[in-house]
Short mmCIF file of C-alpha atoms in Angstrom, two decimals:
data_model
loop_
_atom_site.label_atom_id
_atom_site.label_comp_id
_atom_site.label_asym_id
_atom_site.label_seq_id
_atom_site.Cartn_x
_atom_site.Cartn_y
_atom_site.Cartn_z
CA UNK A 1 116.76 169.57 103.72
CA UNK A 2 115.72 169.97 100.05
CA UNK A 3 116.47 173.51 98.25
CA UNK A 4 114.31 175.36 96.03
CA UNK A 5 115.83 175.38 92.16
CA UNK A 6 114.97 178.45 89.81
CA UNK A 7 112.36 178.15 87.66
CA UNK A 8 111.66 180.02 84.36
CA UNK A 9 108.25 179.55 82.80
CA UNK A 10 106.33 180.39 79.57
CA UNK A 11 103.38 179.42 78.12
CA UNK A 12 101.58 178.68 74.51
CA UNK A 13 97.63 178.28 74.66
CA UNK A 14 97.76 175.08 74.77
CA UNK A 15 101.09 174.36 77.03
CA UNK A 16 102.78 175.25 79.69
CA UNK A 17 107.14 175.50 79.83
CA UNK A 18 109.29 175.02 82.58
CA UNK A 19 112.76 175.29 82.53
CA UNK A 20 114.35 174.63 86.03
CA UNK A 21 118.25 175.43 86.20
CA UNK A 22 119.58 172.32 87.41
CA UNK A 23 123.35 170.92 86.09
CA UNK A 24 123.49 166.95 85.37
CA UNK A 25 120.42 166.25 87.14
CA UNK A 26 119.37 162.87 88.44
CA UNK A 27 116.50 161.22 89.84
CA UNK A 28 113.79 163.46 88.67
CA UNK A 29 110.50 162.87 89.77
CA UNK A 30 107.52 165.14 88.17
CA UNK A 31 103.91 164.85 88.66
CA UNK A 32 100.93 166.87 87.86
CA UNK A 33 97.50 166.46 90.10
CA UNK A 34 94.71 168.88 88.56
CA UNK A 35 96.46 172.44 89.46
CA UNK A 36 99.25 171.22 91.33
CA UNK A 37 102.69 170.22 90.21
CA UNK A 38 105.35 169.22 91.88
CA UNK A 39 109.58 168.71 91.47
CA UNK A 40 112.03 166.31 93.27
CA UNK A 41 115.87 165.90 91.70
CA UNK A 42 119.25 166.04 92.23
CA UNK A 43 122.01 167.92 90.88
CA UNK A 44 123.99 171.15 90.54
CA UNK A 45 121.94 174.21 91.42
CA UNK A 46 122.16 177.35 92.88
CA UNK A 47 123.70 176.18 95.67
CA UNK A 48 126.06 173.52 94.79
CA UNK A 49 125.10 169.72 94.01
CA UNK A 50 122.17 169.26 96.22
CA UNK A 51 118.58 168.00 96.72
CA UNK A 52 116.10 170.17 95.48
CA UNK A 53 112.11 170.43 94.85
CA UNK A 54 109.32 172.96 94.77
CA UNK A 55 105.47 172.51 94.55
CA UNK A 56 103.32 174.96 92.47
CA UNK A 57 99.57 175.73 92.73
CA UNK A 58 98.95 176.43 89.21
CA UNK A 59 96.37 179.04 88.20
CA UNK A 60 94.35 176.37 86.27
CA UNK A 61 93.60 172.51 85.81
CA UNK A 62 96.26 170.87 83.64
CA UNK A 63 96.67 167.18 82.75
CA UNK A 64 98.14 164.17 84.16
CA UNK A 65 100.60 163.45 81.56
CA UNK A 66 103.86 165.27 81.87
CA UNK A 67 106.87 166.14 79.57
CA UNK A 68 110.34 166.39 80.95
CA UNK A 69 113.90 166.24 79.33
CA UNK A 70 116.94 166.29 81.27
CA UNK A 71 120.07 167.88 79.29
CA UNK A 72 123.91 168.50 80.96
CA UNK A 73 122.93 172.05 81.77
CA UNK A 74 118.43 172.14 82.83
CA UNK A 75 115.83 169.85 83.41
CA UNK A 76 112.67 171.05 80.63
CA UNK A 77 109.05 170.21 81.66
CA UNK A 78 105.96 170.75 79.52
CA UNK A 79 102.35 170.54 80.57
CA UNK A 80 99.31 170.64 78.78
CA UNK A 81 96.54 172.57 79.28
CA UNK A 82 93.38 170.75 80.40
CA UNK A 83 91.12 173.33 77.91
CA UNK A 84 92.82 175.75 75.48
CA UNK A 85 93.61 179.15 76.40
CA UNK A 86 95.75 182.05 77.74
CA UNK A 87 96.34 182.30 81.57
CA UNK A 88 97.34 185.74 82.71
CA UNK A 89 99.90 184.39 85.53
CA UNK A 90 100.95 180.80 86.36
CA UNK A 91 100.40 180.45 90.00
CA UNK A 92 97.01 180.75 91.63
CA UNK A 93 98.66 183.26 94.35
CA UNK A 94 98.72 186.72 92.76
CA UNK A 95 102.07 186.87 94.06
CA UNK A 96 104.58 184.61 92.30
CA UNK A 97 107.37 182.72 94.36
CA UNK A 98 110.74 184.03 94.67
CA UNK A 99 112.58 181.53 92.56
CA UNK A 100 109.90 181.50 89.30
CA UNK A 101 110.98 183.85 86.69
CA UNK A 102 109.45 184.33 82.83
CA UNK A 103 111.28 182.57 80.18
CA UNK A 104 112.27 185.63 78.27
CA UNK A 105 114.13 183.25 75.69
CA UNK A 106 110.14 181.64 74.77
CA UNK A 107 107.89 184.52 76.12
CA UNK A 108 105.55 186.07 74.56
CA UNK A 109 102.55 187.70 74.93
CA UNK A 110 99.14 187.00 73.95
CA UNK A 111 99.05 188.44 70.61
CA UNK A 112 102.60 187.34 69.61
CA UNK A 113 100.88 183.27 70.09
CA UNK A 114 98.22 184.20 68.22
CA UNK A 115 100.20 185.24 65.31
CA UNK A 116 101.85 181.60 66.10
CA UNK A 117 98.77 179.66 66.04
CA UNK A 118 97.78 181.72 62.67
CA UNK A 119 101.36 180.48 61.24
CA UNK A 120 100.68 177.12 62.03
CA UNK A 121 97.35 177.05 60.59
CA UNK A 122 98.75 178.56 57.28
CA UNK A 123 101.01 175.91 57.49
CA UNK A 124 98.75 173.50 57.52
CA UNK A 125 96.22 174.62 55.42
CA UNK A 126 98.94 174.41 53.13
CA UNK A 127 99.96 171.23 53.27
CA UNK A 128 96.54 170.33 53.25
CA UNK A 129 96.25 172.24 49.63
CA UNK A 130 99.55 170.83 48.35
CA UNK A 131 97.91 167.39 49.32
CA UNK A 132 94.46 168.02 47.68
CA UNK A 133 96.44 169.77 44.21
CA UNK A 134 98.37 166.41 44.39
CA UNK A 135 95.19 164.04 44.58
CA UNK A 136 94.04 166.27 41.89
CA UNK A 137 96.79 166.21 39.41
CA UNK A 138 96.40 162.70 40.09
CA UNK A 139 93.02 162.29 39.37
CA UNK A 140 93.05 164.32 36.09
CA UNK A 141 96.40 162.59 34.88
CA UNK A 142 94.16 159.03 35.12
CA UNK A 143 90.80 160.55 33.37
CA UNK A 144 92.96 161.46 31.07
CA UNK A 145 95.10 158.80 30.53
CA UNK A 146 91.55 156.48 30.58
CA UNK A 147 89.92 158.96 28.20
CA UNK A 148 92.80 159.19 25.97
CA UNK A 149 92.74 155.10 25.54
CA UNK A 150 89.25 155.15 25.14
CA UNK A 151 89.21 157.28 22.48
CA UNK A 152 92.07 155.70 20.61
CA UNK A 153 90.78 152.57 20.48
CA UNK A 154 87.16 152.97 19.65
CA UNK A 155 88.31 155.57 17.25
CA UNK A 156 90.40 152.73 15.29
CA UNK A 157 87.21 149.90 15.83
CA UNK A 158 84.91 153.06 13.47
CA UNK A 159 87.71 154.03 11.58
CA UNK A 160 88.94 150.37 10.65
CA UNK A 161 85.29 149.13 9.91
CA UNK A 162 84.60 152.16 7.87
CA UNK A 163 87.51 151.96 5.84
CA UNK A 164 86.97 147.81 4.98
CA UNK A 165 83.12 149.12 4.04
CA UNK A 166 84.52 151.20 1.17
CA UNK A 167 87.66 149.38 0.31
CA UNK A 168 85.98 145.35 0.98
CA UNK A 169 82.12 146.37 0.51
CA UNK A 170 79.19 144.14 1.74
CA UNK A 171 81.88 141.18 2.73
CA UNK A 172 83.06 143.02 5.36
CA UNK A 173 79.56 143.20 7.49
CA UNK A 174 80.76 139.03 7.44
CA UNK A 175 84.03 139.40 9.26
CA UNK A 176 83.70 142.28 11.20
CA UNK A 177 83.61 139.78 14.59
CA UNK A 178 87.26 138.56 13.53
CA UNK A 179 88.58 142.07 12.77
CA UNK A 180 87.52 144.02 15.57
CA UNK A 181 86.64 142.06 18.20
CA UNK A 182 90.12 141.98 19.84
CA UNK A 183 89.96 145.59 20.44
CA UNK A 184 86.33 146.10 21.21
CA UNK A 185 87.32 143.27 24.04
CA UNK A 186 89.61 145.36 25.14
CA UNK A 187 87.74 148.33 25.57
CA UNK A 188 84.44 146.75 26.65
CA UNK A 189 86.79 145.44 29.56
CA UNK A 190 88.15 148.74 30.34
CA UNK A 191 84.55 150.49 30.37
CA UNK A 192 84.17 148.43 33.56
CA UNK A 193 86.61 151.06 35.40
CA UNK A 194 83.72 153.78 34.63
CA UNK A 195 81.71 151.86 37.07
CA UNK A 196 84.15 152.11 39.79
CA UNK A 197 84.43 155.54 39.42
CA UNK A 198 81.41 156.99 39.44
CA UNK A 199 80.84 154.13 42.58
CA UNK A 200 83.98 155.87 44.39
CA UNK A 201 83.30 159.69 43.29
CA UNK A 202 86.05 159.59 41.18
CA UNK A 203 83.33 161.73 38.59
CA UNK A 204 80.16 162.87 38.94
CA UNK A 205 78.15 160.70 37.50
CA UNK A 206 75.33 157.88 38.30
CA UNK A 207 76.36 154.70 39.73
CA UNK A 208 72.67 152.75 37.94
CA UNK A 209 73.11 154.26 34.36
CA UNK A 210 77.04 153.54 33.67
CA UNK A 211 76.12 149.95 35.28
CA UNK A 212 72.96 149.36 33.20
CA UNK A 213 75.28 150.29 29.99
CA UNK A 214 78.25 148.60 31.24
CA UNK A 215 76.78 145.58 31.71
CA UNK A 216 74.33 145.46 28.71
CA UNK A 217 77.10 146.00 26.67
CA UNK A 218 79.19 143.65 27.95
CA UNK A 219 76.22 141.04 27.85
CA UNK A 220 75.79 141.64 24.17
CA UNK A 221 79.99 141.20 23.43
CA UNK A 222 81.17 138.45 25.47
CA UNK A 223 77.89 136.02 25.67
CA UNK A 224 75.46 136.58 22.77
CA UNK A 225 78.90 137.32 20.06
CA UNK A 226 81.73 135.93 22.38
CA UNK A 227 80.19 132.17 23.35
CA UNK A 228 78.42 131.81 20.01
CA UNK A 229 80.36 130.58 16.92
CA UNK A 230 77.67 130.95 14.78
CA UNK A 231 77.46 134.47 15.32
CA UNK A 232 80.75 135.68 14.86
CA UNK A 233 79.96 135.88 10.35
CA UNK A 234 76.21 137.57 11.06
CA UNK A 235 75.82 141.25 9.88
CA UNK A 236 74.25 142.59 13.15
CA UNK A 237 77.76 142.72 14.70
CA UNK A 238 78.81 145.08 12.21
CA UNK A 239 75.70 147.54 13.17
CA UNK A 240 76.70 146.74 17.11
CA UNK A 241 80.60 147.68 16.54
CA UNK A 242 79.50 150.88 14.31
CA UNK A 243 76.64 152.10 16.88
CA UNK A 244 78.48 151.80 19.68
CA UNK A 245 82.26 153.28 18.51
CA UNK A 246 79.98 156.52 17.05
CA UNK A 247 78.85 157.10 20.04
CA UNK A 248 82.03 156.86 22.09
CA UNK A 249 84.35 158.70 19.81
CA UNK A 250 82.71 161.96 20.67
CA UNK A 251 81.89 160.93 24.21
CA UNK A 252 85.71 160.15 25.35
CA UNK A 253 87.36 163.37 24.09
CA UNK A 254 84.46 165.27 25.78
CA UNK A 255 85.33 163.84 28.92
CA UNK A 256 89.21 164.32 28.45
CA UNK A 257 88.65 167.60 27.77
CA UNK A 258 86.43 167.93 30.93
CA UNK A 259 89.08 166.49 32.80
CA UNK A 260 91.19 169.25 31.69
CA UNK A 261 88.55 171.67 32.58
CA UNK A 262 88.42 172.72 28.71
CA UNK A 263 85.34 172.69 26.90
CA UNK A 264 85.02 172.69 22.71
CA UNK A 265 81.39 173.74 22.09
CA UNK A 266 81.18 171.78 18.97
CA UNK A 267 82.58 168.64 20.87
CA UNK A 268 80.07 169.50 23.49
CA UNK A 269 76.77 169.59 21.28
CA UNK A 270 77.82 166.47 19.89
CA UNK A 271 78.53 164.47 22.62
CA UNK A 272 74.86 165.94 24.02
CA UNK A 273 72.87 165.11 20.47
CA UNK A 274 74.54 162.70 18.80
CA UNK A 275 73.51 160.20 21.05
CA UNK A 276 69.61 160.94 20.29
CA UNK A 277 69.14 158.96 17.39
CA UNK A 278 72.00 156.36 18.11
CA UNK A 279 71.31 155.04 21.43
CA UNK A 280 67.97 153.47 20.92
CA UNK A 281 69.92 152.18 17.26
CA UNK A 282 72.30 150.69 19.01
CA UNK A 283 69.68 148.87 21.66
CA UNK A 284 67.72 147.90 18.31
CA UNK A 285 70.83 146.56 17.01
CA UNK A 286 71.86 144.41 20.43
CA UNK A 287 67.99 143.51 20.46
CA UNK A 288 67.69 142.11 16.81
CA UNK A 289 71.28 139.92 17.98
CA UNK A 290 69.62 138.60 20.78
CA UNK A 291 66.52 137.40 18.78
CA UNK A 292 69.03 135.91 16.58
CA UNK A 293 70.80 133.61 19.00
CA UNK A 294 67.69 132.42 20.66
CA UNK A 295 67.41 129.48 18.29
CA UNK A 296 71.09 128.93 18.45
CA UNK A 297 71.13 128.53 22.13
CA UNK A 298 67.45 126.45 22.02
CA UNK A 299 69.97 124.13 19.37
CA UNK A 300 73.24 123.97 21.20
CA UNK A 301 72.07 123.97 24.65
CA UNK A 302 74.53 126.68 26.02
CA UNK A 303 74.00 127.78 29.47
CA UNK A 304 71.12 125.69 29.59
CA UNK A 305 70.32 124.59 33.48
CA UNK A 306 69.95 120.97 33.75
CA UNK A 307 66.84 119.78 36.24
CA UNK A 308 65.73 116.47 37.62
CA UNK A 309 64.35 113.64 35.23
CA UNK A 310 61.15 114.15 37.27
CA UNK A 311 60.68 117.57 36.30
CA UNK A 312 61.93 117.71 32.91
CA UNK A 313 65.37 117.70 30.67
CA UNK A 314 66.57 121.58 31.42
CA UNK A 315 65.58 125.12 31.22
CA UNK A 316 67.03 126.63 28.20
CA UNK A 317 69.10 130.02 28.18
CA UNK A 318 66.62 131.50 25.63
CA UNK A 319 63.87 132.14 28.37
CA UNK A 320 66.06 134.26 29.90
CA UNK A 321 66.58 135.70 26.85
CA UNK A 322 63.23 136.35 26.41
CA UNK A 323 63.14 137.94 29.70
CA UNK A 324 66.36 140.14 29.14
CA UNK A 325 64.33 141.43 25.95
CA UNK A 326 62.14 143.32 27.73
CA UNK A 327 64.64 144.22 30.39
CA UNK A 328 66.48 146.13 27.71
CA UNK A 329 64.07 148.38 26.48
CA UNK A 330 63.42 149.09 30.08
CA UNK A 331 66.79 150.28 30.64
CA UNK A 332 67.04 151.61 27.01
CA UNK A 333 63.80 153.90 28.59
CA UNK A 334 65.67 155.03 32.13
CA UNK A 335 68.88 155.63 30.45
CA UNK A 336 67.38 157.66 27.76
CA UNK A 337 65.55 159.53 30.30
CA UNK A 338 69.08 159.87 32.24
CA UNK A 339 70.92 161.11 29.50
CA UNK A 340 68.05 163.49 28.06
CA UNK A 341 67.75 165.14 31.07
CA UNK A 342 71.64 165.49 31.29
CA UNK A 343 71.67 167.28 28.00
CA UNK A 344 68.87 169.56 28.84
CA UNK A 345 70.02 170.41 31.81
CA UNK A 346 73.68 170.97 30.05
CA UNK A 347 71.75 173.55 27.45
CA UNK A 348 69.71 175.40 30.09
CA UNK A 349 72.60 176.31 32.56
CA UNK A 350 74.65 177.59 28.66
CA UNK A 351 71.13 179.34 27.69
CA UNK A 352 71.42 181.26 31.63
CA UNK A 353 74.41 182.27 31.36
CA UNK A 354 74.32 183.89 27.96
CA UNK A 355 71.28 186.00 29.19
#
């Protein structure tokens, strides 16, 4: 006949511990149905090596799945609680069996696992804050990296093409394409990555506006200069390069700066104004190179799209330039509406909180 092993219990709110005192058990069967649980092994217990087993009928529901670990000296089951919470005996009888006992070595009361359960959310709260500082240092070591580049190289395209104006004179609104355009590649290929991150949340910013400059800008460089030889010697690429690196050499240390959370008030006004009177200069500028290479591509037949003989020869690039035209100063109108309303809204929230 199977004995009864002793049994030592404790409890978490979320788990139940047994630890029955059984020597180099073997052949232990444990299941949990609902609120009952029930024990068959073999080993050394109280009363020599023997069969023994017990059934409890817990206070409340637990579930199915049950934990046990077999080691040379107990057997250790663990139960989990069907719905969080602290059960004031473990038995439904008022009146415990003989052979259960508390597990003074993991009792504790009530407020001693609350305490626990506050540790362990402290804990991971704080993992969960190193985490965040780490995405964080991450993020601002990349703005800043970004910004830094930025910076550095549109700050030699304005510096360089400044310094050939006064050294080189007029000749060097002829050459500017051959100078520069290495680096203003460069850049204008990088810019793409401010796309992405105002797409991912990376900053705060609009997704339409950086794309509508992005791409405009990128139109401009690598089709109307880029694919056309007989614009790389034509003066308006000079006003392009210079319009757009004035802008950006305020704009990039403003945002590395941000990214620092460090603001120079100076810097600030400047990136907020500055771009007043060159923005719609610069669209002039790309405008007056477009109208330029219309007749080029009309000659050359670039990107021209060929159609059947029955229809005609082909449709020539320059109607979509025509179209693009007006598609500029439509975007030159909603991005100068963007950024206007950026830099009064910058001034107000400055003009609040010095009243």
């Amino acid at each position: 006949m199977p004995l009864t092993p002793l049994v030592y219990w404790a409890q978490r709110h979320e788990e139940i511990y047994l630890r029955v005192e059984l020597t180099d058990a073997q052949d232990i069967e444990v299941h949990a149905n609902d609120t009952v649980l029930e024990f068959r092994g073999q080993g050394h217990g109280a009363k020599g090596l023997n069969e023994y087993e017990f059934s409890l009928e817990l206070l409340h529901p637990v579930k199915s799945e049950v934990k046990h670990r077999s080691t040379q000296r107990q057997v250790n089951i663990t139960l989990q609680k069907q719905q969080r919470g602290w059960w004031s005996r473990l038995t439904d009888q008022e009146r415990k069996p003989v052979y259960l006992a508390p597990d003074f070595d993991r009792w504790m009361d009530e407020s001693d696992a609350e305490m626990e359960i506050r540790e362990k959310e402290r804990k991971k709260n704080k993992t969960s804050r190193q985490r965040t500082n780490w995405l964080s240092n991450y993020k601002t070591g990349f703005l800043l990296l970004y910004n830094l580049v930025q910076f550095l190289g549109f700050s030699w395209i304005f510096i360089n093409m400044t310094v050939r104006v006064f050294i080189i004179g007029q000749d060097s609104l002829y050459d500017t394409f051959h100078s520069i355009a290495d680096v203003m590649f460069f850049c204008q290929i990088l810019a793409s990555v401010e796309v992405l991150n105002a797409a991912f949340g990376v900053v705060k910013t609009g997704v339409v506006p950086t794309l509508i400059q992005v791409v405009g800008r990128n139109f401009i460089l690598f089709i109307i200069f880029g694919s056309l030889e007989e614009m790389h010697n034509k003066p308006v690429v000079f006003f392009v390069f210079l319009l757009w690196s004035a802008i950006e050499i305020f704009r990039y240390p403003f945002y590395m700066l941000a990214s620092l959370n460090t603001e120079w008030k100076t810097l600030t006004w400047l990136r907020y104004t500055v771009w007043l009177p060159l923005y719609p200069l610069g669209v002039l500028a790309e405008a007056v190179a477009v109208i330029q290479s219309i007749p080029i591509f009309d000659e050359t037949k670039l990107f021209s799209i060929p159609l059947p003989k029955a229809i005609g020869t082909s449709v020539s690039f320059s109607r979509f330039l025509h179209i693009y035209l007006i598609l500029m100063f439509l975007g030159l109108f909603f991005n100068f509406k963007h950024l206007y309303r950026q830099r009064r809204k910058r001034f107000s929230v400055k003009k609040k909180k010095a009243h």
